[in-house]
């Protein structure tokens, strides 16, 4: 089993990510951390093979944490999972040895592809290292293990629906701490209200959202949607 430390300042997001990891064969979450200090302490205790690391933490950045880990001699592998998508942060993550970089919001399929490629890398390194092999072919085999295939399109999307927009709305509802109306989803995503309503209706019918009704003074109920964790 590959032991994983999930690091995110949002307790709900950390829990969702941990559930995602638990669905991938060969991986298990052994610890969660919500700050850089907690994460570093978990790494120092050992028994962590892989860190799924957010960049924005209350007591520093994820990259600062990786730098401290390397200074202390911890070679624990890192996959960045963060909303930070600027070129500077991505470049720094590469220079510090992050094996993958996944931008929020993301789907389970996207995370699983990164975890599968990481597991393939470990198997390849063990196989090549066990034979004592050297040379360009073996090096290429190791580096090639980290390649991921493009995520397949989500099945069953109605005509006029796109996977990126679906993922955007799902990400908003993932992070929400209470049910949201179509108006609130539209405001947070920049979509029109009618577009948000259309996607929300499809996701609710597909069993990915839970619908509730909120009654106001006018007597006409407001539809509100909440994410249903897998």
Coordinates of C-alpha atoms in Angstrom, one line a residue:
X1 CA 0.0 0.0 0.0
X2 CA 1.1 3.6 -0.7
X3 CA 0.6 5.8 2.4
X4 CA -0.7 9.2 1.6
X5 CA -0.8 12.5 3.6
X6 CA -3.6 14.8 2.5
X7 CA -2.8 18.5 3.2
X8 CA -5.5 21.2 2.8
X9 CA -6.5 24.1 5.0
X10 CA -10.2 23.4 4.2
X11 CA -11.4 20.5 6.4
X12 CA -14.2 19.5 4.0
X13 CA -11.9 19.6 0.9
X14 CA -9.3 17.4 2.8
X15 CA -12.0 14.9 3.6
X16 CA -13.3 14.8 0.0
X17 CA -9.7 14.3 -1.3
X18 CA -9.1 11.6 1.3
X19 CA -12.3 9.8 0.1
X20 CA -11.1 10.1 -3.5
X21 CA -7.7 8.5 -2.5
X22 CA -9.5 5.7 -0.7
X23 CA -11.3 4.7 -3.9
X24 CA -8.0 4.1 -5.8
X25 CA -6.6 0.6 -5.2
X26 CA -3.2 0.4 -3.6
X27 CA -3.5 3.8 -1.8
X28 CA -4.6 4.7 1.7
X29 CA -4.7 7.9 3.6
X30 CA -2.7 7.6 6.8
X31 CA -2.9 11.3 7.9
X32 CA -4.6 14.6 7.2
X33 CA -3.0 18.1 7.9
X34 CA -4.5 21.5 7.7
X35 CA -1.4 23.6 8.1
X36 CA 2.3 23.5 7.0
X37 CA 3.3 22.8 10.6
X38 CA 1.0 19.8 10.9
X39 CA 2.1 18.5 7.6
X40 CA 5.8 18.8 8.4
X41 CA 5.2 17.0 11.7
X42 CA 3.5 14.2 9.9
X43 CA 6.3 13.8 7.4
X44 CA 8.9 13.8 10.3
X45 CA 7.0 11.0 12.0
X46 CA 7.6 8.9 8.9
X47 CA 5.4 6.3 7.1
X48 CA 4.3 8.8 4.4
X49 CA 5.1 7.9 0.8
X50 CA 3.2 10.6 -0.9
X51 CA 1.9 14.1 0.0
X52 CA -1.1 15.6 -1.8
X53 CA -0.4 19.2 -1.1
X54 CA -2.4 22.4 -1.3
X55 CA -0.4 25.6 -1.9
X56 CA -2.4 28.1 0.2
X57 CA -1.9 27.2 3.9
X58 CA -2.6 29.4 6.9
X59 CA 1.1 29.4 8.1
X60 CA 2.9 29.4 4.8
X61 CA 2.8 28.0 1.3
X62 CA 2.9 24.5 0.1
X63 CA 6.2 25.2 -1.8
X64 CA 7.8 26.6 1.4
X65 CA 6.8 23.4 3.1
X66 CA 8.4 21.3 0.3
X67 CA 11.6 23.4 0.6
X68 CA 11.8 22.7 4.4
X69 CA 11.2 19.0 3.8
X70 CA 14.1 18.9 1.3
X71 CA 16.3 20.9 3.7
X72 CA 15.6 18.3 6.4
X73 CA 16.4 15.5 4.1
X74 CA 12.9 14.2 3.5
X75 CA 12.5 12.8 0.0
X76 CA 8.8 12.2 0.3
X77 CA 7.1 12.5 -3.0
X78 CA 4.7 15.4 -3.6
X79 CA 1.7 16.0 -5.9
X80 CA 0.4 19.6 -5.8
X81 CA -3.4 19.9 -5.6
X82 CA -4.2 23.6 -5.5
X83 CA -6.1 26.5 -7.1
X84 CA -2.8 28.3 -7.8
X85 CA -2.2 28.1 -11.5
X86 CA 0.2 30.9 -12.2
X87 CA 3.3 30.0 -14.1
X88 CA 5.7 31.1 -11.4
X89 CA 4.2 28.7 -8.8
X90 CA 4.1 25.8 -11.3
X91 CA 7.7 26.4 -12.2
X92 CA 8.8 26.5 -8.6
X93 CA 6.9 23.3 -7.9
X94 CA 8.7 21.5 -10.8
X95 CA 12.1 22.8 -9.5
X96 CA 11.3 21.4 -6.0
X97 CA 10.5 18.0 -7.5
X98 CA 6.7 17.9 -7.5
X99 CA 5.7 14.9 -9.6
X100 CA 2.3 16.2 -10.7
X101 CA 0.3 19.4 -10.5
X102 CA -3.5 19.2 -10.4
X103 CA -5.5 22.5 -10.5
X104 CA -8.7 22.8 -8.5
X105 CA -11.5 22.1 -9.2
X106 CA -10.8 18.7 -10.5
X107 CA -12.6 15.4 -11.0
X108 CA -12.0 12.0 -9.4
X109 CA -10.9 10.7 -12.8
X110 CA -8.2 13.4 -13.0
X111 CA -6.8 12.6 -9.6
X112 CA -7.0 8.9 -10.2
X113 CA -4.9 9.3 -13.4
X114 CA -2.2 11.0 -11.4
X115 CA -2.2 8.4 -8.7
X116 CA -2.1 5.6 -11.2
X117 CA 0.9 7.1 -12.9
X118 CA 2.6 7.6 -9.6
X119 CA 2.0 3.9 -8.7
X120 CA 3.4 2.9 -12.1
X121 CA 6.5 5.0 -11.4
X122 CA 7.1 3.2 -8.2
X123 CA 6.7 -0.2 -9.8
X124 CA 9.0 0.8 -12.6
X125 CA 11.7 2.1 -10.3
X126 CA 11.5 -1.1 -8.2
X127 CA 11.7 -3.3 -11.3
X128 CA 14.6 -1.4 -12.9
X129 CA 16.4 -0.9 -9.6
X130 CA 16.0 -4.5 -8.6
X131 CA 17.7 -5.7 -11.8
X132 CA 20.5 -3.1 -11.5
X133 CA 19.8 -1.9 -15.0
X134 CA 21.3 1.3 -16.4
X135 CA 21.2 3.1 -19.7
X136 CA 19.0 5.4 -21.6
X137 CA 16.3 2.8 -22.2
X138 CA 15.8 2.3 -18.5
X139 CA 15.9 6.0 -17.8
X140 CA 13.2 6.6 -20.4
X141 CA 11.1 3.9 -18.9
X142 CA 11.2 5.6 -15.5
X143 CA 10.4 9.0 -16.8
X144 CA 7.7 7.6 -19.1
X145 CA 5.9 6.1 -16.2
X146 CA 4.7 9.5 -15.0
X147 CA 2.9 10.3 -18.2
X148 CA -0.9 10.5 -17.9
X149 CA -3.5 9.9 -20.5
X150 CA -6.1 12.6 -21.1
X151 CA -9.2 12.1 -18.9
X152 CA -12.0 10.6 -20.9
X153 CA -15.1 12.7 -21.5
X154 CA -17.8 12.4 -19.0
X155 CA -20.4 9.9 -20.3
X156 CA -24.0 10.9 -20.6
X157 CA -23.7 14.7 -20.9
X158 CA -26.7 16.1 -22.7
X159 CA -26.2 18.1 -25.9
X160 CA -25.0 21.6 -25.2
X161 CA -23.3 20.6 -21.9
X162 CA -19.5 20.6 -21.6
X163 CA -17.3 18.7 -19.2
X164 CA -15.2 21.8 -18.1
X165 CA -18.4 23.6 -17.1
X166 CA -19.7 20.6 -15.3
X167 CA -16.4 20.3 -13.4
X168 CA -16.5 24.0 -12.5
X169 CA -20.0 23.7 -11.0
X170 CA -19.1 20.5 -9.2
X171 CA -16.0 22.2 -7.7
X172 CA -18.1 25.1 -6.4
X173 CA -20.6 22.8 -4.7
X174 CA -17.7 20.6 -3.4
X175 CA -16.4 23.5 -1.4
X176 CA -19.7 25.1 -0.4
X177 CA -20.6 24.6 3.3
X178 CA -24.3 25.0 2.6
X179 CA -26.7 24.3 -0.3
X180 CA -26.6 26.9 -3.0
X181 CA -29.2 28.3 -5.3
X182 CA -28.8 28.7 -9.1
X183 CA -28.3 32.4 -8.6
X184 CA -25.4 31.8 -6.1
X185 CA -23.8 29.2 -8.4
X186 CA -24.0 31.6 -11.3
X187 CA -22.4 34.4 -9.3
X188 CA -19.5 32.2 -8.1
X189 CA -18.9 30.7 -11.6
X190 CA -19.5 33.7 -13.8
X191 CA -22.2 31.7 -15.7
X192 CA -25.6 33.0 -16.6
X193 CA -28.4 32.0 -14.2
X194 CA -30.2 30.0 -16.9
X195 CA -27.0 28.1 -17.7
X196 CA -26.4 27.3 -14.1
X197 CA -30.0 26.1 -13.7
X198 CA -29.6 23.8 -16.7
X199 CA -26.4 22.2 -15.4
X200 CA -27.8 22.0 -11.8
X201 CA -30.9 20.2 -13.0
X202 CA -28.9 17.7 -15.0
X203 CA -26.5 17.0 -12.1
X204 CA -29.4 16.6 -9.7
X205 CA -31.2 14.1 -12.1
X206 CA -27.9 12.2 -12.4
X207 CA -27.8 11.7 -8.7
X208 CA -24.7 13.9 -8.1
X209 CA -26.6 16.7 -6.3
X210 CA -29.2 16.8 -3.6
X211 CA -32.2 19.2 -4.1
X212 CA -33.9 21.0 -1.3
X213 CA -36.6 23.7 -1.2
X214 CA -36.4 26.9 0.7
X215 CA -39.7 28.8 1.1
X216 CA -39.7 32.6 1.3
X217 CA -42.3 35.3 1.8
X218 CA -43.6 35.0 -1.7
X219 CA -44.6 31.4 -1.2
X220 CA -42.6 30.3 -4.3
X221 CA -39.9 27.8 -3.1
X222 CA -36.2 28.4 -4.1
X223 CA -34.4 25.4 -5.3
X224 CA -31.1 24.8 -3.5
X225 CA -28.4 22.3 -4.4
X226 CA -25.8 20.4 -2.3
X227 CA -23.0 18.1 -3.3
X228 CA -23.5 14.4 -2.7
X229 CA -20.1 13.0 -1.8
X230 CA -19.4 9.6 -3.5

